mmCIF file of C-alpha atoms in Angstrom:
data_model
loop_
_atom_site.group_PDB
_atom_site.id
_atom_site.type_symbol
_atom_site.label_atom_id
_atom_site.label_comp_id
_atom_site.label_asym_id
_atom_site.label_seq_id
_atom_site.Cartn_x
_atom_site.Cartn_y
_atom_site.Cartn_z
ATOM 1 C CA MET A 13 146.411 97.509 53.804
ATOM 2 C CA VAL A 14 142.943 97.754 52.182
ATOM 3 C CA LEU A 15 141.923 94.432 53.715
ATOM 4 C CA LEU A 16 143.191 95.590 57.077
ATOM 5 C CA LEU A 17 141.162 98.811 56.854
ATOM 6 C CA LEU A 18 138.048 96.891 55.829
ATOM 7 C CA PHE A 19 138.515 94.528 58.746
ATOM 8 C CA ALA A 20 138.940 97.460 61.161
ATOM 9 C CA ALA A 21 135.824 99.139 59.761
ATOM 10 C CA SER A 22 133.783 95.958 60.104
ATOM 11 C CA GLN A 23 134.969 95.597 63.692
ATOM 12 C CA ALA A 24 133.939 99.190 64.475
ATOM 13 C CA GLN A 25 130.519 98.651 62.942
ATOM 14 C CA ALA A 26 130.109 95.384 64.821
ATOM 15 C CA LEU A 27 130.533 97.093 68.185
ATOM 16 C CA CYS A 28 126.841 97.916 68.324
ATOM 17 C CA ARG A 29 125.254 94.553 68.492
ATOM 18 C CA GLY A 30 122.930 92.867 70.903
ATOM 19 C CA ARG A 31 120.101 90.424 71.396
ATOM 20 C CA PRO A 32 116.623 91.881 72.008
ATOM 21 C CA LEU A 33 115.503 91.442 75.588
ATOM 22 C CA ASN A 34 113.353 88.435 76.389
ATOM 23 C CA PRO A 35 111.117 89.382 79.347
ATOM 24 C CA VAL A 36 110.508 85.734 80.254
ATOM 25 C CA THR A 37 114.134 84.688 80.648
ATOM 26 C CA ASP A 38 116.035 87.951 81.140
ATOM 27 C CA VAL A 39 114.003 89.593 83.896
ATOM 28 C CA CYS A 40 114.768 88.655 87.518
ATOM 29 C CA TRP A 41 111.263 87.705 88.620
ATOM 30 C CA GLN A 42 112.179 86.773 92.180
ATOM 31 C CA CYS A 43 113.433 90.352 92.562
ATOM 32 C CA ALA A 44 109.774 91.466 92.874
ATOM 33 C CA PHE A 45 109.842 90.259 96.486
ATOM 34 C CA PRO A 46 109.356 90.958 99.330
ATOM 35 C CA LEU A 47 105.590 91.357 98.958
ATOM 36 C CA ARG A 48 103.896 93.119 101.859
ATOM 37 C CA ILE A 49 100.161 93.652 102.349
ATOM 38 C CA GLY A 50 98.825 95.572 105.315
ATOM 39 C CA GLY A 51 102.309 95.736 106.814
ATOM 40 C CA VAL A 52 102.646 91.936 106.842
ATOM 41 C CA THR A 53 105.308 90.250 104.708
ATOM 42 C CA LEU A 54 103.649 87.497 102.667
ATOM 43 C CA ALA A 55 106.645 86.587 100.530
ATOM 44 C CA ALA A 56 110.222 87.241 101.629
ATOM 45 C CA GLY A 57 112.899 88.483 99.284
ATOM 46 C CA GLU A 58 115.838 90.882 99.062
ATOM 47 C CA ASP A 59 117.023 92.963 101.999
ATOM 48 C CA VAL A 60 115.103 96.188 101.413
ATOM 49 C CA PRO A 61 114.099 99.205 103.538
ATOM 50 C CA ALA A 62 110.829 99.199 105.429
ATOM 51 C CA ASP A 63 107.755 100.823 103.894
ATOM 52 C CA ARG A 64 107.449 104.567 104.550
ATOM 53 C CA LEU A 65 103.827 104.302 105.657
ATOM 54 C CA SER A 66 102.329 105.171 109.021
ATOM 55 C CA SER A 67 99.278 102.910 108.696
ATOM 56 C CA PRO A 68 98.544 99.569 106.999
ATOM 57 C CA VAL A 69 95.064 100.868 106.112
ATOM 58 C CA CYS A 70 94.532 103.231 103.184
ATOM 59 C CA ALA A 71 91.769 105.316 101.635
ATOM 60 C CA CYS A 72 92.300 106.873 98.215
ATOM 61 C CA GLY A 73 89.933 108.996 96.193
ATOM 62 C CA SER A 74 90.165 109.576 92.446
ATOM 63 C CA GLY A 75 87.707 110.606 89.760
ATOM 64 C CA GLY A 76 84.750 110.626 92.123
ATOM 65 C CA SER A 77 85.463 107.120 93.452
ATOM 66 C CA LEU A 78 86.890 106.026 96.793
ATOM 67 C CA THR A 79 89.079 102.984 97.407
ATOM 68 C CA VAL A 80 89.365 101.704 100.971
ATOM 69 C CA GLY A 81 91.649 98.802 101.799
ATOM 70 C CA LEU A 82 95.167 97.757 102.786
ATOM 71 C CA THR A 83 98.507 99.006 101.551
ATOM 72 C CA ALA A 84 100.562 96.666 99.367
ATOM 73 C CA SER A 85 104.213 96.998 98.368
ATOM 74 C CA PHE A 86 106.518 95.081 96.030
ATOM 75 C CA TRP A 87 109.281 95.682 93.467
ATOM 76 C CA GLU A 88 108.021 96.127 89.928
ATOM 77 C CA PRO A 89 110.207 95.577 86.820
ATOM 78 C CA ALA A 90 108.812 98.525 84.899
ATOM 79 C CA ARG A 91 111.685 100.376 83.204
ATOM 80 C CA MET A 92 114.925 99.664 81.328
ATOM 81 C CA ILE A 93 118.066 101.768 81.038
ATOM 82 C CA GLU A 94 120.817 101.401 78.457
ATOM 83 C CA THR A 95 124.258 102.927 78.995
ATOM 84 C CA VAL A 96 126.194 102.609 75.760
ATOM 85 C CA LYS A 97 129.585 103.486 74.368
ATOM 86 C CA ASP A 98 128.247 103.674 70.823
ATOM 87 C CA PRO A 99 125.817 106.584 70.333
ATOM 88 C CA TYR A 100 122.408 105.700 68.901
ATOM 89 C CA CYS A 101 123.056 102.055 69.742
ATOM 90 C CA PHE A 102 120.086 100.208 71.257
ATOM 91 C CA PRO A 103 121.123 96.763 72.550
ATOM 92 C CA ALA A 104 117.635 96.110 73.942
ATOM 93 C CA LEU A 105 116.280 96.364 70.395
ATOM 94 C CA GLY A 106 119.245 94.795 68.652
ATOM 95 C CA ALA A 107 119.405 97.877 66.421
ATOM 96 C CA GLN A 108 121.322 101.081 65.773
ATOM 97 C CA LEU A 109 120.357 104.431 64.273
ATOM 98 C CA THR A 110 122.749 106.292 61.999
ATOM 99 C CA ASN A 111 124.837 108.878 63.802
ATOM 100 C CA PRO A 112 124.252 112.234 62.024
ATOM 101 C CA GLN A 113 127.890 113.113 62.729
ATOM 102 C CA PRO A 114 130.009 109.950 62.813
ATOM 103 C CA GLY A 115 132.400 109.932 65.747
ATOM 104 C CA LEU A 116 130.430 112.542 67.690
ATOM 105 C CA LEU A 117 128.969 111.859 71.149
ATOM 106 C CA GLY A 118 130.708 108.494 71.486
ATOM 107 C CA GLY A 119 131.607 106.998 74.846
ATOM 108 C CA ALA A 120 135.167 107.439 76.055
ATOM 109 C CA GLN A 121 137.543 107.046 78.963
ATOM 110 C CA SER A 122 139.921 109.867 79.786
ATOM 111 C CA THR A 123 142.566 110.783 82.344
ATOM 112 C CA GLN A 124 143.386 114.290 83.541
ATOM 113 C CA GLN A 125 147.046 115.074 82.985
ATOM 114 C CA THR A 126 147.332 117.246 86.095
ATOM 115 C CA THR A 127 145.652 114.983 88.662
ATOM 116 C CA GLY A 128 145.658 111.583 86.967
ATOM 117 C CA ALA A 129 141.947 111.171 87.756
ATOM 118 C CA ALA A 130 140.101 108.855 85.366
ATOM 119 C CA SER A 131 136.590 109.417 84.056
ATOM 120 C CA THR A 132 134.121 107.631 81.781
ATOM 121 C CA PHE A 133 131.472 109.045 79.439
ATOM 122 C CA GLN A 134 128.541 107.008 78.081
ATOM 123 C CA GLN A 135 125.201 107.738 76.423
ATOM 124 C CA ALA A 136 121.984 106.488 78.037
ATOM 125 C CA HIS A 137 118.465 105.494 76.978
ATOM 126 C CA TYR A 138 115.395 105.148 79.174
ATOM 127 C CA TYR A 139 112.563 102.779 78.237
ATOM 128 C CA VAL A 140 109.058 102.329 79.539
ATOM 129 C CA PHE A 141 108.853 98.561 80.006
ATOM 130 C CA PRO A 142 105.937 97.399 82.198
ATOM 131 C CA ALA A 143 106.979 93.742 82.098
ATOM 132 C CA TRP A 144 103.882 92.274 83.738
ATOM 133 C CA SER A 145 101.533 94.264 81.521
ATOM 134 C CA LEU A 146 103.434 93.271 78.369
ATOM 135 C CA LEU A 147 103.154 89.609 79.347
ATOM 136 C CA ASP A 148 99.470 90.072 80.284
ATOM 137 C CA LEU A 149 100.086 88.874 83.838
ATOM 138 C CA PHE A 150 98.012 89.904 86.880
ATOM 139 C CA ALA A 151 95.908 92.188 84.690
ATOM 140 C CA ASP A 152 93.312 92.607 87.465
ATOM 141 C CA PHE A 153 95.860 93.680 90.089
ATOM 142 C CA PRO A 154 95.306 97.446 90.491
ATOM 143 C CA CYS A 155 98.873 98.184 91.568
ATOM 144 C CA LEU A 156 100.516 97.329 88.244
ATOM 145 C CA GLU A 157 101.187 99.911 85.590
ATOM 146 C CA GLN A 158 99.222 99.224 82.420
ATOM 147 C CA GLY A 159 100.667 100.314 79.111
ATOM 148 C CA GLY A 160 103.034 99.422 76.323
ATOM 149 C CA PHE A 161 106.700 99.513 75.442
ATOM 150 C CA ASP A 162 108.241 102.894 74.606
ATOM 151 C CA LEU A 163 111.613 104.586 74.233
ATOM 152 C CA ALA A 164 110.997 107.555 76.522
ATOM 153 C CA TYR A 165 114.365 109.329 76.719
ATOM 154 C CA MET A 166 117.708 109.336 74.925
ATOM 155 C CA THR A 167 120.652 111.468 75.960
ATOM 156 C CA GLU A 168 122.121 111.874 72.479
ATOM 157 C CA VAL A 169 119.643 114.729 71.918
ATOM 158 C CA ASP A 170 120.104 116.223 75.422
ATOM 159 C CA PRO A 171 122.923 118.829 75.493
ATOM 160 C CA LEU A 172 122.998 118.782 79.316
ATOM 161 C CA TRP A 173 124.135 115.153 79.354
ATOM 162 C CA SER A 174 127.318 115.766 77.386
ATOM 163 C CA ASN A 175 128.318 119.042 79.064
ATOM 164 C CA ASP A 176 128.984 119.329 82.804
ATOM 165 C CA ALA A 177 128.750 123.130 82.698
ATOM 166 C CA LEU A 178 125.278 123.045 81.142
ATOM 167 C CA ALA A 179 124.191 120.372 83.633
ATOM 168 C CA PHE A 180 124.864 122.953 86.357
ATOM 169 C CA LEU A 181 121.619 124.633 85.250
ATOM 170 C CA ILE A 182 119.590 121.813 86.810
ATOM 171 C CA ASN A 183 121.918 120.931 89.688
ATOM 172 C CA PRO A 184 123.346 124.185 91.114
ATOM 173 C CA GLU A 185 123.487 122.563 94.570
ATOM 174 C CA ALA A 186 126.383 120.433 93.300
ATOM 175 C CA LEU A 187 128.700 123.193 94.531
ATOM 176 C CA LEU A 188 127.679 122.376 98.094
ATOM 177 C CA PHE A 189 128.466 118.667 97.832
ATOM 178 C CA GLY A 190 131.779 118.764 96.011
ATOM 179 C CA SER A 191 133.749 119.505 99.161
ATOM 180 C CA PRO A 192 136.000 116.849 100.726
ATOM 181 C CA ALA A 193 133.830 116.780 103.865
ATOM 182 C CA ALA A 194 130.646 116.049 101.881
ATOM 183 C CA GLN A 195 132.365 113.342 99.874
ATOM 184 C CA LEU A 196 133.868 111.803 103.008
ATOM 185 C CA ALA A 197 130.320 111.227 104.250
ATOM 186 C CA CYS A 198 129.804 108.954 101.242
ATOM 187 C CA LEU A 199 131.908 106.288 102.940
ATOM 188 C CA SER A 200 129.013 105.516 105.245
ATOM 189 C CA ASP A 201 126.662 105.313 102.275
ATOM 190 C CA SER A 202 128.998 102.864 100.565
ATOM 191 C CA THR A 203 129.098 100.679 103.690
ATOM 192 C CA ALA A 204 125.314 100.778 103.975
ATOM 193 C CA ALA A 205 124.783 99.870 100.294
ATOM 194 C CA ASN A 206 127.212 96.953 100.504
ATOM 195 C CA THR A 207 125.615 95.502 103.621
ATOM 196 C CA GLY A 208 121.954 96.345 103.011
ATOM 197 C CA PHE A 209 120.514 99.392 101.304
ATOM 198 C CA PRO A 210 121.764 102.975 100.743
ATOM 199 C CA LEU A 211 121.177 105.982 102.972
ATOM 200 C CA ASP A 212 118.559 108.252 101.417
ATOM 201 C CA ALA A 213 119.679 111.246 103.510
ATOM 202 C CA LEU A 214 123.005 111.196 101.616
ATOM 203 C CA PHE A 215 121.348 111.821 98.254
ATOM 204 C CA TRP A 216 124.553 113.261 96.750
ATOM 205 C CA CYS A 217 126.267 109.875 97.143
ATOM 206 C CA MET A 218 125.956 106.671 95.146
ATOM 207 C CA GLY A 219 127.885 104.455 97.520
ATOM 208 C CA SER A 220 130.708 102.610 95.764
ATOM 209 C CA TRP A 221 129.620 104.067 92.406
ATOM 210 C CA GLY A 222 130.774 107.617 93.098
ATOM 211 C CA SER A 223 129.000 110.954 93.332
ATOM 212 C CA SER A 224 125.459 111.673 92.163
ATOM 213 C CA TYR A 225 126.718 114.954 90.695
ATOM 214 C CA PRO A 226 126.991 116.329 88.095
ATOM 215 C CA LEU A 227 123.767 115.163 86.437
ATOM 216 C CA SER A 228 125.601 114.433 83.213
ATOM 217 C CA GLY A 229 127.136 111.505 81.380
ATOM 218 C CA THR A 230 130.661 111.880 82.752
ATOM 219 C CA ILE A 231 131.531 109.983 85.922
ATOM 220 C CA ALA A 232 134.828 109.808 87.813
ATOM 221 C CA GLU A 233 135.360 106.066 87.393
ATOM 222 C CA SER A 234 137.464 103.916 85.061
ATOM 223 C CA ASN A 235 135.945 100.488 85.744
ATOM 224 C CA PRO A 236 133.324 100.047 82.967
ATOM 225 C CA THR A 237 130.843 98.046 85.042
ATOM 226 C CA THR A 238 130.925 100.438 87.993
ATOM 227 C CA ALA A 239 130.865 103.503 85.755
ATOM 228 C CA ASN A 240 127.856 102.320 83.773
ATOM 229 C CA ALA A 241 125.929 101.325 86.881
ATOM 230 C CA GLY A 242 126.611 104.795 88.267
ATOM 231 C CA LEU A 243 125.441 106.486 85.066
ATOM 232 C CA ALA A 244 122.251 104.417 84.987
ATOM 233 C CA ALA A 245 121.529 105.509 88.563
ATOM 234 C CA ARG A 246 122.471 109.109 87.820
ATOM 235 C CA LEU A 247 119.984 109.160 84.938
ATOM 236 C CA LEU A 248 117.235 108.319 87.443
ATOM 237 C CA PHE A 249 118.204 111.328 89.565
ATOM 238 C CA LYS A 250 118.302 113.541 86.471
ATOM 239 C CA LEU A 251 114.874 112.423 85.239
ATOM 240 C CA GLY A 252 113.414 113.066 88.677
ATOM 241 C CA ARG A 253 114.948 116.550 88.717
ATOM 242 C CA GLU A 254 113.339 117.238 85.321
ATOM 243 C CA MET A 255 109.950 115.997 86.585
ATOM 244 C CA LEU A 256 110.053 113.052 84.185
ATOM 245 C CA LEU A 257 110.288 110.347 86.858
ATOM 246 C CA PHE A 258 107.852 109.905 89.737
ATOM 247 C CA ASP A 259 108.323 107.806 92.872
ATOM 248 C CA ARG A 260 105.579 105.196 93.332
ATOM 249 C CA ALA A 261 106.575 104.129 96.853
ATOM 250 C CA LEU A 262 105.986 107.284 98.900
ATOM 251 C CA ASN A 263 102.200 107.443 98.691
ATOM 252 C CA PRO A 264 99.831 104.464 98.208
ATOM 253 C CA CYS A 265 97.360 106.753 96.438
ATOM 254 C CA GLY A 266 99.640 107.826 93.605
ATOM 255 C CA ALA A 267 103.106 108.698 92.337
ATOM 256 C CA VAL A 268 105.039 111.616 93.835
ATOM 257 C CA ALA A 269 107.467 114.002 92.101
ATOM 258 C CA THR A 270 110.979 113.680 93.556
ATOM 259 C CA PRO A 271 113.453 116.349 92.405
ATOM 260 C CA ILE A 272 115.665 114.881 95.151
ATOM 261 C CA TRP A 273 115.616 111.146 94.589
ATOM 262 C CA VAL A 274 114.865 108.457 97.159
ATOM 263 C CA LYS A 275 117.545 106.083 95.929
ATOM 264 C CA SER A 276 116.594 103.158 98.175
ATOM 265 C CA HIS A 277 113.395 102.814 96.108
ATOM 266 C CA TYR A 278 115.349 101.658 93.052
ATOM 267 C CA ARG A 279 117.344 98.541 92.298
ATOM 268 C CA LEU A 280 119.206 97.650 89.107
ATOM 269 C CA GLN A 281 119.628 94.254 87.463
ATOM 270 C CA ILE A 282 122.325 93.987 84.817
ATOM 271 C CA VAL A 283 120.952 92.267 81.697
ATOM 272 C CA ARG A 284 123.593 92.955 79.008
ATOM 273 C CA PRO A 285 126.333 92.085 78.153
ATOM 274 C CA VAL A 286 125.808 89.233 80.658
ATOM 275 C CA ARG A 287 122.609 88.729 82.631
ATOM 276 C CA GLY A 288 122.802 89.108 86.390
ATOM 277 C CA ALA A 289 120.838 86.795 88.657
ATOM 278 C CA THR A 290 119.648 89.482 91.056
ATOM 279 C CA SER A 291 118.981 93.203 91.393
ATOM 280 C CA VAL A 292 121.322 95.378 93.452
ATOM 281 C CA PRO A 293 120.733 98.585 95.390
ATOM 282 C CA ILE A 294 122.218 101.881 94.247
ATOM 283 C CA GLY A 295 125.893 101.990 95.240
ATOM 284 C CA ARG A 296 126.665 98.315 95.915
ATOM 285 C CA SER A 297 130.204 97.477 94.804
ATOM 286 C CA ASP A 298 130.474 95.500 91.579
ATOM 287 C CA LEU A 299 132.924 93.210 93.397
ATOM 288 C CA LEU A 300 129.809 91.625 94.891
ATOM 289 C CA TRP A 301 127.803 91.228 91.650
ATOM 290 C CA GLY A 302 129.750 92.355 88.558
ATOM 291 C CA SER A 303 132.349 89.619 88.066
ATOM 292 C CA GLY A 304 132.369 88.425 84.438
ATOM 293 C CA LYS A 305 129.456 90.683 83.441
ATOM 294 C CA ASN A 306 131.488 92.643 80.845
ATOM 295 C CA PRO A 307 133.816 90.231 78.977
ATOM 296 C CA PRO A 308 136.424 91.989 76.778
ATOM 297 C CA GLN A 309 135.004 90.383 73.618
ATOM 298 C CA GLY A 310 131.388 90.602 74.679
ATOM 299 C CA ALA A 311 129.050 87.692 75.321
ATOM 300 C CA GLY A 312 127.591 85.957 72.282
ATOM 301 C CA PRO A 313 125.736 88.595 70.251
ATOM 302 C CA ASN A 314 126.156 91.219 73.000
ATOM 303 C CA ALA A 315 128.953 93.751 72.586
ATOM 304 C CA PRO A 316 131.209 94.794 75.475
ATOM 305 C CA GLU A 317 130.698 98.163 77.213
ATOM 306 C CA ASN A 318 127.138 98.504 75.904
ATOM 307 C CA PHE A 319 125.058 97.817 79.012
ATOM 308 C CA LEU A 320 121.376 97.160 79.595
ATOM 309 C CA TRP A 321 119.826 97.452 83.065
ATOM 310 C CA MET A 322 116.396 96.380 84.260
ATOM 311 C CA LEU A 323 115.031 98.855 86.780
ATOM 312 C CA HIS A 324 113.081 97.334 89.655
ATOM 313 C CA ARG A 325 111.246 100.177 91.379
ATOM 314 C CA LYS A 326 109.478 99.936 94.694
ATOM 315 C CA THR A 327 105.729 100.289 94.279
ATOM 316 C CA THR A 328 103.201 100.964 97.029
ATOM 317 C CA CYS A 329 99.473 101.029 96.372
ATOM 318 C CA CYS A 330 96.043 100.680 97.974
ATOM 319 C CA VAL A 331 94.273 97.352 97.449
ATOM 320 C CA GLY A 332 90.670 97.142 98.552
ATOM 321 C CA VAL A 333 87.095 97.928 97.615
ATOM 322 C CA THR A 334 86.206 100.825 95.356
ATOM 323 C CA TYR A 335 82.984 102.740 95.945
#
């Protein structure tokens, strides 16, 4: 019995394991395309929405200087999101912090006895990860974010993430979009995400991943891959609502606050437990990209149900001459 308990304890401790991310081999570099300059596509890539710009020419002033040139747009791998079953587990770092209260805040799947509806809860971490800057690539290109690696947000210390009622404080409009009619409209968003890119007007929908609300860590989904993709996307909406995430594709002269997200400007690439070969738009069914990405026993050093996502965000900027 003692040996059995020791074995069970070692298995529980081994759940949080992972291999640190290698930006050279783990990042989907072809997902940076298409590249457009002055409204002309120079390098084709994924099926993405057209740029939201009225003119290919731009003029941006900042700090007493003026830049005049052409608009450029591409998809920048600049952030990472972890969605984990084990609290304080950081697969991207291959490390785990001690839980102050063991057993508290852990991920779980549950089923309501009255309705039979299933739901999943996971913790999430948000990293600043400017991949090109970290690899010292294209350092002279003005559109790329310069900076270092940083753990910017973790939901274990955010009471709104683990409580749907508290989350209502930052998303009171959720009452408007919980009706059957509003959710029925999400069918069109799911179709759009599976055939191209999602519909930004239906911001309360995440296509085949469920509802954008509530802005918490509980999602009405039992499939682990779908649920974790939905929670990674929902974290983006939540950070935008809290003015901690800014959209870099709306204005070539700078980032814009988006309390209502523009979801077509974000794509997610699954990196752990199993690396995906491409990035997918918000709401695309995991039947098209998630097969074999979450093996029951994990993949090598990567534990199951502890996910890592590379965020490819659309970036628009002004490239030209500065006076």
